[in-house]
Amino acid sequence: MWQSCKALLWRDVQLAQRQGGGLGAALAFILAVLVLVPISVGPDLALLQRLAPGLMWLSLLLAVLLTADRMFQQDFEDGSLDLMTMAALPFELVVLTKFLGHWLTVSLPLALIAPPLGLMLNLDVASLPILWLSMFAGSLALSLLAGLGGAVTVGLRRGGLLVSLLIMPLYVPVLIFGVSATTMMMGPQSPVPSLLILVAITLVSLVVAPLASAAALRAYLQ
Amino acid sequence: MQKFANPVVFLKLANAVLPWVWVLTALLFAIGLYGALVSTPPDAVQGEAMRIMYIHVPAAWMGLFVYVLMAGFSAVALVYRHPLADAAAKTAAPLGAMFCFLALATGSIWGKPMWGTWWVWDARLTSMFVLMLLYMGYVAVWNAIDDPHLAAKIARIIALVGVINIPIVKFSVDWWNTLHQPASVFTMKGSKIDPSMLWALLVMALAYTFLFLALHLVSMRSEIAARKLRQLRSNEIGAR
Amino acid sequence: MDWAAHNAGYVLAAYGLSCVGLVAIALFIILQDRKNAKALRQQKD
């Protein structure tokens, strides 16, 4: 069982590498947001510094959301997903492995690249480590919930907008605790509680997302 | 189990109960509105604006209650494959969304004289807003998927994930709100609810509940008719 | 009565909006029910 999980994960990572698109496009999206923000609110450095952690979180979240509909689409269309339901592995585990593949190839790299890019918004250098930490802790939850969105809309031709509507409310807690960890670092309080709650949210998503996604995918495959 | 899900039994029951529910709704609204607008005294702190509470709070209660009810129907549908439960969840959603919208809109109107601004990112208003987004997503799923059986299966999942999400959102929004506490926010604790106001509030809440019940029954009747119609039409096409 | 001092405009707006919203959704549901029931009767004939 462990072997086939590893094989599946390796397949997904390799596919993502060869096809490209996912990570590159998401990164380009974050860069585009970085340009649009100063244009929309003005180049006031003090204001940008205040907004920077929140904006970096927001752009990370939206970038991951945009890759959601790709997570199962191809495997659904070419029939690989059908085969995976018949594998010896429990289907929930297959789905979880695919989520991990997405996390390794999209969310995690983005979470590592995004904080330094925040320096363009005059992000305080001292808040870089905590932003890295909070994004690292939250990125898995982002992948899991995006995957849930991708699963419930997999058979729909115009699912993009629906995914955003369905997943945004689920992203609210992740965003709140991700940002509050960084803003607390700036204040007198400790960021540890926020980070712990972020991890707790990730753990809850780790249970709920694969179960719900597997159920949705089965419904589409029937 | 399928035999108990008989829509005919449900329709008989609904048609028998409906007139009484309508009468009761009208009666409750008459008493509640009299209490809210005429008999209760204006609040010492807020004056007449307090009267908005009698429609704002019941709408907010119903917004939350209907979502939980909808998730309950979805869970029943998931466990017992009860076709009527899917119809109940589907028809409850637009009503719940309307209650949510009214809670937000009246809250905003109430906020203007109280806070001096139309919208404050207060914890309760923010969670209510997220709740309305959840309703909109649920309704959008039913609209986006053409096959009703598939739509029902996906909608169940969305409703159940949403109901897990609600307490988490509530908790995190409260946390976020204490972090950015604005200086002068009006709280309900500031003006305790007097018993003379409480009875009107409770009657209004009951009136909203019965209005929901009546509209939900009619809406389910309509949904059952629509399903039967679809089935008859597809049979007709099959027979040709 | 001094309307502005009593915030009567806001109270009126809130009650008016709630009334319009509830009546609108009620009418929509009831008309939909009528339409479906009628279509079903015609289909059966």
mmCIF file of N, CA, C and O in Angstrom, chain A residues 40-98:
data_model
loop_
_atom_site.group_PDB
_atom_site.id
_atom_site.type_symbol
_atom_site.label_atom_id
_atom_site.label_comp_id
_atom_site.label_asym_id
_atom_site.label_seq_id
_atom_site.Cartn_x
_atom_site.Cartn_y
_atom_site.Cartn_z
ATOM 1 N N SER A 40 -3.253 50.256 -7.567
ATOM 2 C CA SER A 40 -4.619 50.519 -7.116
ATOM 3 C C SER A 40 -4.669 51.340 -5.831
ATOM 4 O O SER A 40 -5.561 52.168 -5.665
ATOM 5 N N VAL A 41 -3.732 51.136 -4.885
ATOM 6 C CA VAL A 41 -3.835 51.882 -3.621
ATOM 7 C C VAL A 41 -2.832 53.029 -3.535
ATOM 8 O O VAL A 41 -2.816 53.766 -2.549
ATOM 9 N N GLY A 42 -1.965 53.179 -4.528
ATOM 10 C CA GLY A 42 -0.975 54.254 -4.492
ATOM 11 C C GLY A 42 0.343 53.765 -3.940
ATOM 12 O O GLY A 42 0.375 52.813 -3.148
ATOM 13 N N PRO A 43 1.461 54.401 -4.335
ATOM 14 C CA PRO A 43 2.790 53.890 -3.960
ATOM 15 C C PRO A 43 3.261 54.338 -2.578
ATOM 16 O O PRO A 43 4.458 54.384 -2.336
ATOM 17 N N ASP A 44 2.348 54.644 -1.682
ATOM 18 C CA ASP A 44 2.713 55.083 -0.333
ATOM 19 C C ASP A 44 3.382 53.935 0.429
ATOM 20 O O ASP A 44 2.745 52.915 0.724
ATOM 21 N N LEU A 45 4.673 54.077 0.751
ATOM 22 C CA LEU A 45 5.437 52.966 1.315
ATOM 23 C C LEU A 45 4.936 52.557 2.693
ATOM 24 O O LEU A 45 4.903 51.368 3.016
ATOM 25 N N ALA A 46 4.533 53.530 3.519
ATOM 26 C CA ALA A 46 4.066 53.196 4.869
ATOM 27 C C ALA A 46 2.790 52.360 4.789
ATOM 28 O O ALA A 46 2.625 51.368 5.503
ATOM 29 N N LEU A 47 1.892 52.773 3.888
ATOM 30 C CA LEU A 47 0.632 52.034 3.723
ATOM 31 C C LEU A 47 0.916 50.627 3.208
ATOM 32 O O LEU A 47 0.375 49.632 3.719
ATOM 33 N N LEU A 48 1.799 50.525 2.219
ATOM 34 C CA LEU A 48 2.109 49.223 1.634
ATOM 35 C C LEU A 48 2.715 48.289 2.678
ATOM 36 O O LEU A 48 2.394 47.102 2.713
ATOM 37 N N GLN A 49 3.543 48.854 3.551
ATOM 38 C CA GLN A 49 4.161 48.007 4.567
ATOM 39 C C GLN A 49 3.100 47.405 5.492
ATOM 40 O O GLN A 49 3.192 46.252 5.895
ATOM 41 N N ARG A 50 2.101 48.227 5.792
ATOM 42 C CA ARG A 50 1.028 47.739 6.665
ATOM 43 C C ARG A 50 0.216 46.646 5.982
ATOM 44 O O ARG A 50 -0.233 45.698 6.598
ATOM 45 N N LEU A 51 0.025 46.810 4.673
ATOM 46 C CA LEU A 51 -0.815 45.861 3.944
ATOM 47 C C LEU A 51 -0.062 44.599 3.525
ATOM 48 O O LEU A 51 -0.674 43.573 3.244
ATOM 49 N N ALA A 52 1.277 44.680 3.469
ATOM 50 C CA ALA A 52 2.055 43.631 2.795
ATOM 51 C C ALA A 52 1.769 42.196 3.255
ATOM 52 O O ALA A 52 1.498 41.344 2.401
ATOM 53 N N PRO A 53 1.809 41.890 4.589
ATOM 54 C CA PRO A 53 1.595 40.477 4.951
ATOM 55 C C PRO A 53 0.231 39.956 4.498
ATOM 56 O O PRO A 53 0.134 38.864 3.930
ATOM 57 N N GLY A 54 -0.800 40.765 4.715
ATOM 58 C CA GLY A 54 -2.143 40.357 4.300
ATOM 59 C C GLY A 54 -2.238 40.162 2.807
ATOM 60 O O GLY A 54 -2.833 39.194 2.330
ATOM 61 N N LEU A 55 -1.628 41.070 2.054
ATOM 62 C CA LEU A 55 -1.709 40.973 0.607
ATOM 63 C C LEU A 55 -0.947 39.761 0.080
ATOM 64 O O LEU A 55 -1.396 39.108 -0.866
ATOM 65 N N MET A 56 0.197 39.457 0.699
ATOM 66 C CA MET A 56 0.944 38.274 0.247
ATOM 67 C C MET A 56 0.131 37.018 0.507
ATOM 68 O O MET A 56 0.080 36.117 -0.331
ATOM 69 N N TRP A 57 -0.530 36.974 1.676
ATOM 70 C CA TRP A 57 -1.385 35.817 1.974
ATOM 71 C C TRP A 57 -2.521 35.712 0.972
ATOM 72 O O TRP A 57 -2.836 34.636 0.471
ATOM 73 N N LEU A 58 -3.120 36.869 0.688
ATOM 74 C CA LEU A 58 -4.264 36.877 -0.228
ATOM 75 C C LEU A 58 -3.841 36.408 -1.613
ATOM 76 O O LEU A 58 -4.533 35.607 -2.257
ATOM 77 N N SER A 59 -2.668 36.878 -2.081
ATOM 78 C CA SER A 59 -2.263 36.490 -3.430
ATOM 79 C C SER A 59 -1.888 35.010 -3.479
ATOM 80 O O SER A 59 -2.188 34.323 -4.453
ATOM 81 N N LEU A 60 -1.290 34.505 -2.399
ATOM 82 C CA LEU A 60 -0.971 33.071 -2.346
ATOM 83 C C LEU A 60 -2.254 32.238 -2.422
ATOM 84 O O LEU A 60 -2.369 31.277 -3.192
ATOM 85 N N LEU A 61 -3.232 32.691 -1.639
ATOM 86 C CA LEU A 61 -4.497 31.969 -1.562
ATOM 87 C C LEU A 61 -5.209 31.930 -2.917
ATOM 88 O O LEU A 61 -5.671 30.888 -3.387
ATOM 89 N N LEU A 62 -5.228 33.089 -3.593
ATOM 90 C CA LEU A 62 -5.911 33.143 -4.886
ATOM 91 C C LEU A 62 -5.142 32.346 -5.933
ATOM 92 O O LEU A 62 -5.746 31.683 -6.790
ATOM 93 N N ALA A 63 -3.800 32.386 -5.848
ATOM 94 C CA ALA A 63 -3.000 31.651 -6.823
ATOM 95 C C ALA A 63 -3.258 30.148 -6.701
ATOM 96 O O ALA A 63 -3.435 29.451 -7.702
ATOM 97 N N VAL A 64 -3.319 29.662 -5.449
ATOM 98 C CA VAL A 64 -3.588 28.227 -5.254
ATOM 99 C C VAL A 64 -4.999 27.901 -5.741
ATOM 100 O O VAL A 64 -5.241 26.878 -6.384
ATOM 101 N N LEU A 65 -5.929 28.807 -5.464
ATOM 102 C CA LEU A 65 -7.321 28.592 -5.869
ATOM 103 C C LEU A 65 -7.428 28.438 -7.389
ATOM 104 O O LEU A 65 -8.207 27.632 -7.894
ATOM 105 N N LEU A 66 -6.609 29.212 -8.114
ATOM 106 C CA LEU A 66 -6.689 29.177 -9.568
ATOM 107 C C LEU A 66 -6.212 27.848 -10.139
ATOM 108 O O LEU A 66 -6.576 27.486 -11.254
ATOM 109 N N THR A 67 -5.379 27.123 -9.369
ATOM 110 C CA THR A 67 -4.908 25.840 -9.884
ATOM 111 C C THR A 67 -5.859 24.705 -9.505
ATOM 112 O O THR A 67 -5.623 23.558 -9.864
ATOM 113 N N ALA A 68 -6.945 25.036 -8.755
ATOM 114 C CA ALA A 68 -7.808 23.984 -8.189
ATOM 115 C C ALA A 68 -8.435 23.109 -9.265
ATOM 116 O O ALA A 68 -8.460 21.888 -9.146
ATOM 117 N N ASP A 69 -8.949 23.720 -10.341
ATOM 118 C CA ASP A 69 -9.717 22.911 -11.291
ATOM 119 C C ASP A 69 -8.821 21.981 -12.116
ATOM 120 O O ASP A 69 -9.306 21.073 -12.769
ATOM 121 N N ARG A 70 -7.471 22.186 -12.052
ATOM 122 C CA ARG A 70 -6.588 21.314 -12.820
ATOM 123 C C ARG A 70 -6.276 20.026 -12.068
ATOM 124 O O ARG A 70 -5.762 19.079 -12.649
ATOM 125 N N MET A 71 -6.594 20.007 -10.762
ATOM 126 C CA MET A 71 -6.070 18.921 -9.937
ATOM 127 C C MET A 71 -6.578 17.546 -10.370
ATOM 128 O O MET A 71 -5.835 16.584 -10.372
ATOM 129 N N PHE A 72 -7.852 17.457 -10.724
ATOM 130 C CA PHE A 72 -8.397 16.151 -11.118
ATOM 131 C C PHE A 72 -8.844 16.114 -12.580
ATOM 132 O O PHE A 72 -9.166 15.060 -13.100
ATOM 133 N N GLN A 73 -8.912 17.296 -13.200
ATOM 134 C CA GLN A 73 -9.504 17.412 -14.533
ATOM 135 C C GLN A 73 -8.932 16.386 -15.518
ATOM 136 O O GLN A 73 -9.673 15.611 -16.121
ATOM 137 N N GLN A 74 -7.587 16.394 -15.647
ATOM 138 C CA GLN A 74 -6.981 15.570 -16.686
ATOM 139 C C GLN A 74 -7.191 14.080 -16.414
ATOM 140 O O GLN A 74 -7.576 13.334 -17.310
ATOM 141 N N ASP A 75 -6.963 13.681 -15.159
ATOM 142 C CA ASP A 75 -7.128 12.270 -14.824
ATOM 143 C C ASP A 75 -8.576 11.830 -14.980
ATOM 144 O O ASP A 75 -8.857 10.676 -15.270
ATOM 145 N N PHE A 76 -9.492 12.782 -14.780
ATOM 146 C CA PHE A 76 -10.902 12.461 -14.955
ATOM 147 C C PHE A 76 -11.211 12.268 -16.434
ATOM 148 O O PHE A 76 -11.894 11.314 -16.817
ATOM 149 N N GLU A 77 -10.651 13.147 -17.273
ATOM 150 C CA GLU A 77 -10.990 13.093 -18.698
ATOM 151 C C GLU A 77 -10.357 11.906 -19.403
ATOM 152 O O GLU A 77 -10.984 11.301 -20.276
ATOM 153 N N ASP A 78 -9.099 11.561 -19.045
ATOM 154 C CA ASP A 78 -8.467 10.448 -19.770
ATOM 155 C C ASP A 78 -8.734 9.099 -19.108
ATOM 156 O O ASP A 78 -8.217 8.080 -19.548
ATOM 157 N N GLY A 79 -9.540 9.081 -18.046
ATOM 158 C CA GLY A 79 -9.960 7.793 -17.497
ATOM 159 C C GLY A 79 -9.038 7.211 -16.438
ATOM 160 O O GLY A 79 -9.329 6.161 -15.890
ATOM 161 N N SER A 80 -7.913 7.894 -16.141
ATOM 162 C CA SER A 80 -7.017 7.326 -15.120
ATOM 163 C C SER A 80 -7.706 7.262 -13.768
ATOM 164 O O SER A 80 -7.467 6.345 -12.982
ATOM 165 N N LEU A 81 -8.576 8.246 -13.517
ATOM 166 C CA LEU A 81 -9.247 8.291 -12.223
ATOM 167 C C LEU A 81 -10.152 7.074 -12.049
ATOM 168 O O LEU A 81 -10.262 6.516 -10.964
ATOM 169 N N ASP A 82 -10.776 6.656 -13.153
ATOM 170 C CA ASP A 82 -11.616 5.458 -13.136
ATOM 171 C C ASP A 82 -10.808 4.244 -12.698
ATOM 172 O O ASP A 82 -11.256 3.452 -11.870
ATOM 173 N N LEU A 83 -9.607 4.141 -13.273
ATOM 174 C CA LEU A 83 -8.739 3.017 -12.921
ATOM 175 C C LEU A 83 -8.352 3.071 -11.449
ATOM 176 O O LEU A 83 -8.294 2.058 -10.773
ATOM 177 N N MET A 84 -8.109 4.326 -10.969
ATOM 178 C CA MET A 84 -7.660 4.461 -9.580
ATOM 179 C C MET A 84 -8.736 4.035 -8.596
ATOM 180 O O MET A 84 -8.426 3.564 -7.500
ATOM 181 N N THR A 85 -10.005 4.192 -8.960
ATOM 182 C CA THR A 85 -11.051 3.743 -8.035
ATOM 183 C C THR A 85 -11.029 2.230 -7.890
ATOM 184 O O THR A 85 -11.491 1.690 -6.893
ATOM 185 N N MET A 86 -10.495 1.549 -8.927
ATOM 186 C CA MET A 86 -10.492 0.087 -8.882
ATOM 187 C C MET A 86 -9.206 -0.468 -8.292
ATOM 188 O O MET A 86 -9.048 -1.680 -8.168
ATOM 189 N N ALA A 87 -8.269 0.418 -7.950
ATOM 190 C CA ALA A 87 -6.997 -0.049 -7.404
ATOM 191 C C ALA A 87 -7.207 -0.645 -6.020
ATOM 192 O O ALA A 87 -8.273 -0.493 -5.418
ATOM 193 N N ALA A 88 -6.179 -1.349 -5.545
ATOM 194 C CA ALA A 88 -6.268 -1.989 -4.235
ATOM 195 C C ALA A 88 -6.320 -0.934 -3.132
ATOM 196 O O ALA A 88 -6.848 -1.173 -2.058
ATOM 197 N N LEU A 89 -5.759 0.237 -3.447
ATOM 198 C CA LEU A 89 -5.738 1.310 -2.455
ATOM 199 C C LEU A 89 -7.147 1.830 -2.194
ATOM 200 O O LEU A 89 -7.949 1.911 -3.118
ATOM 201 N N PRO A 90 -7.441 2.197 -0.940
ATOM 202 C CA PRO A 90 -8.713 2.904 -0.709
ATOM 203 C C PRO A 90 -8.701 4.209 -1.498
ATOM 204 O O PRO A 90 -7.671 4.882 -1.563
ATOM 205 N N PHE A 91 -9.845 4.546 -2.084
ATOM 206 C CA PHE A 91 -9.873 5.706 -2.979
ATOM 207 C C PHE A 91 -9.546 7.001 -2.227
ATOM 208 O O PHE A 91 -8.947 7.915 -2.776
ATOM 209 N N GLU A 92 -9.942 7.060 -0.935
ATOM 210 C CA GLU A 92 -9.645 8.247 -0.138
ATOM 211 C C GLU A 92 -8.131 8.486 -0.056
ATOM 212 O O GLU A 92 -7.671 9.619 -0.102
ATOM 213 N N LEU A 93 -7.403 7.371 0.026
ATOM 214 C CA LEU A 93 -5.946 7.478 0.122
ATOM 215 C C LEU A 93 -5.354 7.950 -1.202
ATOM 216 O O LEU A 93 -4.400 8.742 -1.233
ATOM 217 N N VAL A 94 -5.943 7.480 -2.307
ATOM 218 C CA VAL A 94 -5.510 7.939 -3.630
ATOM 219 C C VAL A 94 -5.675 9.459 -3.721
ATOM 220 O O VAL A 94 -4.777 10.186 -4.145
ATOM 221 N N VAL A 95 -6.869 9.919 -3.280
ATOM 222 C CA VAL A 95 -7.162 11.356 -3.351
ATOM 223 C C VAL A 95 -6.181 12.131 -2.473
ATOM 224 O O VAL A 95 -5.637 13.158 -2.890
ATOM 225 N N LEU A 96 -5.933 11.610 -1.287
ATOM 226 C CA LEU A 96 -5.003 12.287 -0.373
ATOM 227 C C LEU A 96 -3.615 12.376 -0.999
ATOM 228 O O LEU A 96 -2.939 13.405 -0.916
ATOM 229 N N THR A 97 -3.201 11.301 -1.651
ATOM 230 C CA THR A 97 -1.892 11.309 -2.294
ATOM 231 C C THR A 97 -1.830 12.367 -3.391
ATOM 232 O O THR A 97 -0.832 13.069 -3.549
ATOM 233 N N LYS A 98 -2.908 12.495 -4.119
ATOM 234 C CA LYS A 98 -2.929 13.522 -5.174
ATOM 235 C C LYS A 98 -2.862 14.925 -4.579
ATOM 236 O O LYS A 98 -2.226 15.817 -5.130
#
